Amino acid sequence: IPTLRPLFAAKTNLLFDLALWPNAEIEFPLGRDARWSIMAEWGSPWYVWHHNSRAYEILNVGLEGRRWFGKCDSCRPVLTGGFAGIYACIGKYDLEWSSKGYQGEFVSAGLTVGYDWRISHDWRLEASASLGPLWGPQRYYKGEFDDTHLIWHEDRNLFYIGPTKLKVSIVWMMPNFLKRRQQTDRKEEVRP
């Protein structure tokens, strides 16, 4: 049976999961030889505790285009092996500890490199790192009156260049059941 091209890959970054950061990614192979793919990601820990004096709130969404190395055939199944990509993401955050915190928005774009190992027919393990600038407005505040009021103290511009993402993801390849059924039907027709 020839290897079937998956409809898409669903992922979660295990490092984010350890940080109690709910996240999900979906990746679609593109083109006849599947040397290209496009991936969309979402992550959003949104926690407030200790009478509003502590917050761990981040919302980020992003897109990434990837180029997979090697020929897509029996030697390299789809979305497996080495890749390089270009990403862009946006988000906002509120990080507060003991009634002092930072709120802001950010934009980031840069380069990604990684590798995807095949664990089984439908499962993969992926490791990747991204590098680029991250920038946006940032506000420093203090919470007053039991943190029911946030008092702004300083506006800043956040600017950073360096590693922006580190991922170790578990990947599930959504099988193309329709093609699998068509191949099974063809086999049954050929049998005497």
mmCIF file of N, CA, C and O in Angstrom, residues 78-113:
data_model
loop_
_atom_site.group_PDB
_atom_site.id
_atom_site.type_symbol
_atom_site.label_atom_id
_atom_site.label_comp_id
_atom_site.label_asym_id
_atom_site.label_seq_id
_atom_site.Cartn_x
_atom_site.Cartn_y
_atom_site.Cartn_z
ATOM 1 N N VAL A 78 5.394 12.480 4.102
ATOM 2 C CA VAL A 78 4.976 13.887 4.126
ATOM 3 C C VAL A 78 5.144 14.474 5.530
ATOM 4 O O VAL A 78 4.851 13.823 6.528
ATOM 5 N N LEU A 79 5.621 15.739 5.594
ATOM 6 C CA LEU A 79 5.823 16.486 6.841
ATOM 7 C C LEU A 79 6.759 15.747 7.807
ATOM 8 O O LEU A 79 6.546 15.743 9.014
ATOM 9 N N THR A 80 7.801 15.148 7.274
ATOM 10 C CA THR A 80 8.788 14.447 8.090
ATOM 11 C C THR A 80 10.176 14.839 7.592
ATOM 12 O O THR A 80 10.387 15.011 6.401
ATOM 13 N N GLY A 81 11.127 14.976 8.509
ATOM 14 C CA GLY A 81 12.488 15.348 8.154
ATOM 15 C C GLY A 81 12.778 16.788 8.531
ATOM 16 O O GLY A 81 12.103 17.385 9.371
ATOM 17 N N GLY A 82 13.780 17.373 7.897
ATOM 18 C CA GLY A 82 14.187 18.737 8.196
ATOM 19 C C GLY A 82 13.360 19.767 7.450
ATOM 20 O O GLY A 82 12.842 19.510 6.367
ATOM 21 N N PHE A 83 13.245 20.963 8.048
ATOM 22 C CA PHE A 83 12.505 22.051 7.405
ATOM 23 C C PHE A 83 13.059 23.392 7.849
ATOM 24 O O PHE A 83 13.733 23.512 8.866
ATOM 25 N N ALA A 84 12.757 24.405 7.052
ATOM 26 C CA ALA A 84 13.036 25.799 7.389
ATOM 27 C C ALA A 84 11.785 26.593 7.053
ATOM 28 O O ALA A 84 11.038 26.219 6.136
ATOM 29 N N GLY A 85 11.536 27.663 7.791
ATOM 30 C CA GLY A 85 10.312 28.411 7.553
ATOM 31 C C GLY A 85 10.427 29.878 7.900
ATOM 32 O O GLY A 85 11.413 30.324 8.498
ATOM 33 N N ILE A 86 9.415 30.603 7.525
ATOM 34 C CA ILE A 86 9.265 32.025 7.853
ATOM 35 C C ILE A 86 7.954 32.161 8.615
ATOM 36 O O ILE A 86 6.929 31.653 8.168
ATOM 37 N N TYR A 87 7.996 32.834 9.782
ATOM 38 C CA TYR A 87 6.798 32.950 10.602
ATOM 39 C C TYR A 87 6.461 34.408 10.874
ATOM 40 O O TYR A 87 7.302 35.302 10.760
ATOM 41 N N ALA A 88 5.223 34.643 11.242
ATOM 42 C CA ALA A 88 4.758 35.947 11.724
ATOM 43 C C ALA A 88 3.703 35.674 12.791
ATOM 44 O O ALA A 88 2.895 34.755 12.647
ATOM 45 N N CYS A 89 3.737 36.436 13.884
ATOM 46 C CA CYS A 89 2.727 36.256 14.928
ATOM 47 C C CYS A 89 2.415 37.591 15.600
ATOM 48 O O CYS A 89 3.210 38.533 15.540
ATOM 49 N N ILE A 90 1.235 37.644 16.196
ATOM 50 C CA ILE A 90 0.806 38.814 16.956
ATOM 51 C C ILE A 90 0.219 38.318 18.274
ATOM 52 O O ILE A 90 -0.161 37.154 18.394
ATOM 53 N N GLY A 91 0.157 39.217 19.253
ATOM 54 C CA GLY A 91 -0.429 38.822 20.521
ATOM 55 C C GLY A 91 -0.541 39.970 21.497
ATOM 56 O O GLY A 91 -0.157 41.105 21.206
ATOM 57 N N LYS A 92 -1.091 39.646 22.659
ATOM 58 C CA LYS A 92 -1.159 40.610 23.755
ATOM 59 C C LYS A 92 -0.949 39.859 25.058
ATOM 60 O O LYS A 92 -1.087 38.632 25.114
ATOM 61 N N TYR A 93 -0.610 40.598 26.122
ATOM 62 C CA TYR A 93 -0.284 39.947 27.391
ATOM 63 C C TYR A 93 -0.570 40.854 28.570
ATOM 64 O O TYR A 93 -0.657 42.076 28.446
ATOM 65 N N ASP A 94 -0.730 40.220 29.734
ATOM 66 C CA ASP A 94 -0.829 40.887 31.032
ATOM 67 C C ASP A 94 -0.124 39.966 32.015
ATOM 68 O O ASP A 94 -0.625 38.895 32.343
ATOM 69 N N LEU A 95 1.045 40.359 32.463
ATOM 70 C CA LEU A 95 1.850 39.573 33.398
ATOM 71 C C LEU A 95 1.988 40.373 34.688
ATOM 72 O O LEU A 95 2.574 41.457 34.699
ATOM 73 N N GLU A 96 1.413 39.862 35.770
ATOM 74 C CA GLU A 96 1.381 40.594 37.036
ATOM 75 C C GLU A 96 1.780 39.665 38.175
ATOM 76 O O GLU A 96 1.396 38.497 38.221
ATOM 77 N N TRP A 97 2.560 40.215 39.097
ATOM 78 C CA TRP A 97 2.942 39.483 40.304
ATOM 79 C C TRP A 97 2.944 40.463 41.468
ATOM 80 O O TRP A 97 3.567 41.515 41.392
ATOM 81 N N SER A 98 2.247 40.148 42.528
ATOM 82 C CA SER A 98 2.165 41.006 43.720
ATOM 83 C C SER A 98 1.736 42.426 43.381
ATOM 84 O O SER A 98 2.368 43.403 43.792
ATOM 85 N N SER A 99 0.681 42.542 42.600
ATOM 86 C CA SER A 99 0.061 43.823 42.255
ATOM 87 C C SER A 99 0.948 44.738 41.423
ATOM 88 O O SER A 99 0.701 45.933 41.336
ATOM 89 N N LYS A 100 1.978 44.226 40.777
ATOM 90 C CA LYS A 100 2.807 44.998 39.845
ATOM 91 C C LYS A 100 2.934 44.190 38.571
ATOM 92 O O LYS A 100 3.168 42.979 38.625
ATOM 93 N N GLY A 101 2.745 44.846 37.424
ATOM 94 C CA GLY A 101 2.788 44.062 36.202
ATOM 95 C C GLY A 101 3.003 44.861 34.941
ATOM 96 O O GLY A 101 3.190 46.083 34.967
ATOM 97 N N TYR A 102 2.979 44.131 33.836
ATOM 98 C CA TYR A 102 3.169 44.682 32.499
ATOM 99 C C TYR A 102 2.045 44.207 31.603
ATOM 100 O O TYR A 102 1.681 43.033 31.611
ATOM 101 N N GLN A 103 1.501 45.134 30.830
ATOM 102 C CA GLN A 103 0.532 44.816 29.800
ATOM 103 C C GLN A 103 1.068 45.336 28.479
ATOM 104 O O GLN A 103 1.793 46.331 28.445
ATOM 105 N N GLY A 104 0.689 44.678 27.409
ATOM 106 C CA GLY A 104 1.126 45.170 26.112
ATOM 107 C C GLY A 104 0.656 44.293 24.977
ATOM 108 O O GLY A 104 -0.025 43.292 25.170
ATOM 109 N N GLU A 105 1.046 44.712 23.792
ATOM 110 C CA GLU A 105 0.783 43.978 22.568
ATOM 111 C C GLU A 105 2.131 43.743 21.894
ATOM 112 O O GLU A 105 3.082 44.489 22.122
ATOM 113 N N PHE A 106 2.205 42.717 21.053
ATOM 114 C CA PHE A 106 3.472 42.463 20.379
ATOM 115 C C PHE A 106 3.243 41.918 18.979
ATOM 116 O O PHE A 106 2.198 41.372 18.660
ATOM 117 N N VAL A 107 4.267 42.092 18.157
ATOM 118 C CA VAL A 107 4.334 41.553 16.798
ATOM 119 C C VAL A 107 5.708 40.929 16.669
ATOM 120 O O VAL A 107 6.696 41.466 17.184
ATOM 121 N N SER A 108 5.796 39.806 15.982
ATOM 122 C CA SER A 108 7.084 39.162 15.768
ATOM 123 C C SER A 108 7.089 38.495 14.404
ATOM 124 O O SER A 108 6.049 38.046 13.922
ATOM 125 N N ALA A 109 8.245 38.441 13.784
ATOM 126 C CA ALA A 109 8.429 37.750 12.509
ATOM 127 C C ALA A 109 9.876 37.281 12.451
ATOM 128 O O ALA A 109 10.757 37.911 13.036
ATOM 129 N N GLY A 110 10.096 36.175 11.790
ATOM 130 C CA GLY A 110 11.463 35.678 11.719
ATOM 131 C C GLY A 110 11.567 34.340 11.025
ATOM 132 O O GLY A 110 10.686 33.943 10.260
ATOM 133 N N LEU A 111 12.651 33.639 11.322
ATOM 134 C CA LEU A 111 12.973 32.367 10.684
ATOM 135 C C LEU A 111 12.848 31.219 11.667
ATOM 136 O O LEU A 111 13.125 31.376 12.857
ATOM 137 N N THR A 112 12.467 30.063 11.153
ATOM 138 C CA THR A 112 12.342 28.849 11.960
ATOM 139 C C THR A 112 13.122 27.726 11.288
ATOM 140 O O THR A 112 13.122 27.621 10.059
ATOM 141 N N VAL A 113 13.777 26.905 12.085
ATOM 142 C CA VAL A 113 14.383 25.669 11.601
ATOM 143 C C VAL A 113 13.949 24.544 12.531
ATOM 144 O O VAL A 113 13.696 24.772 13.721
#
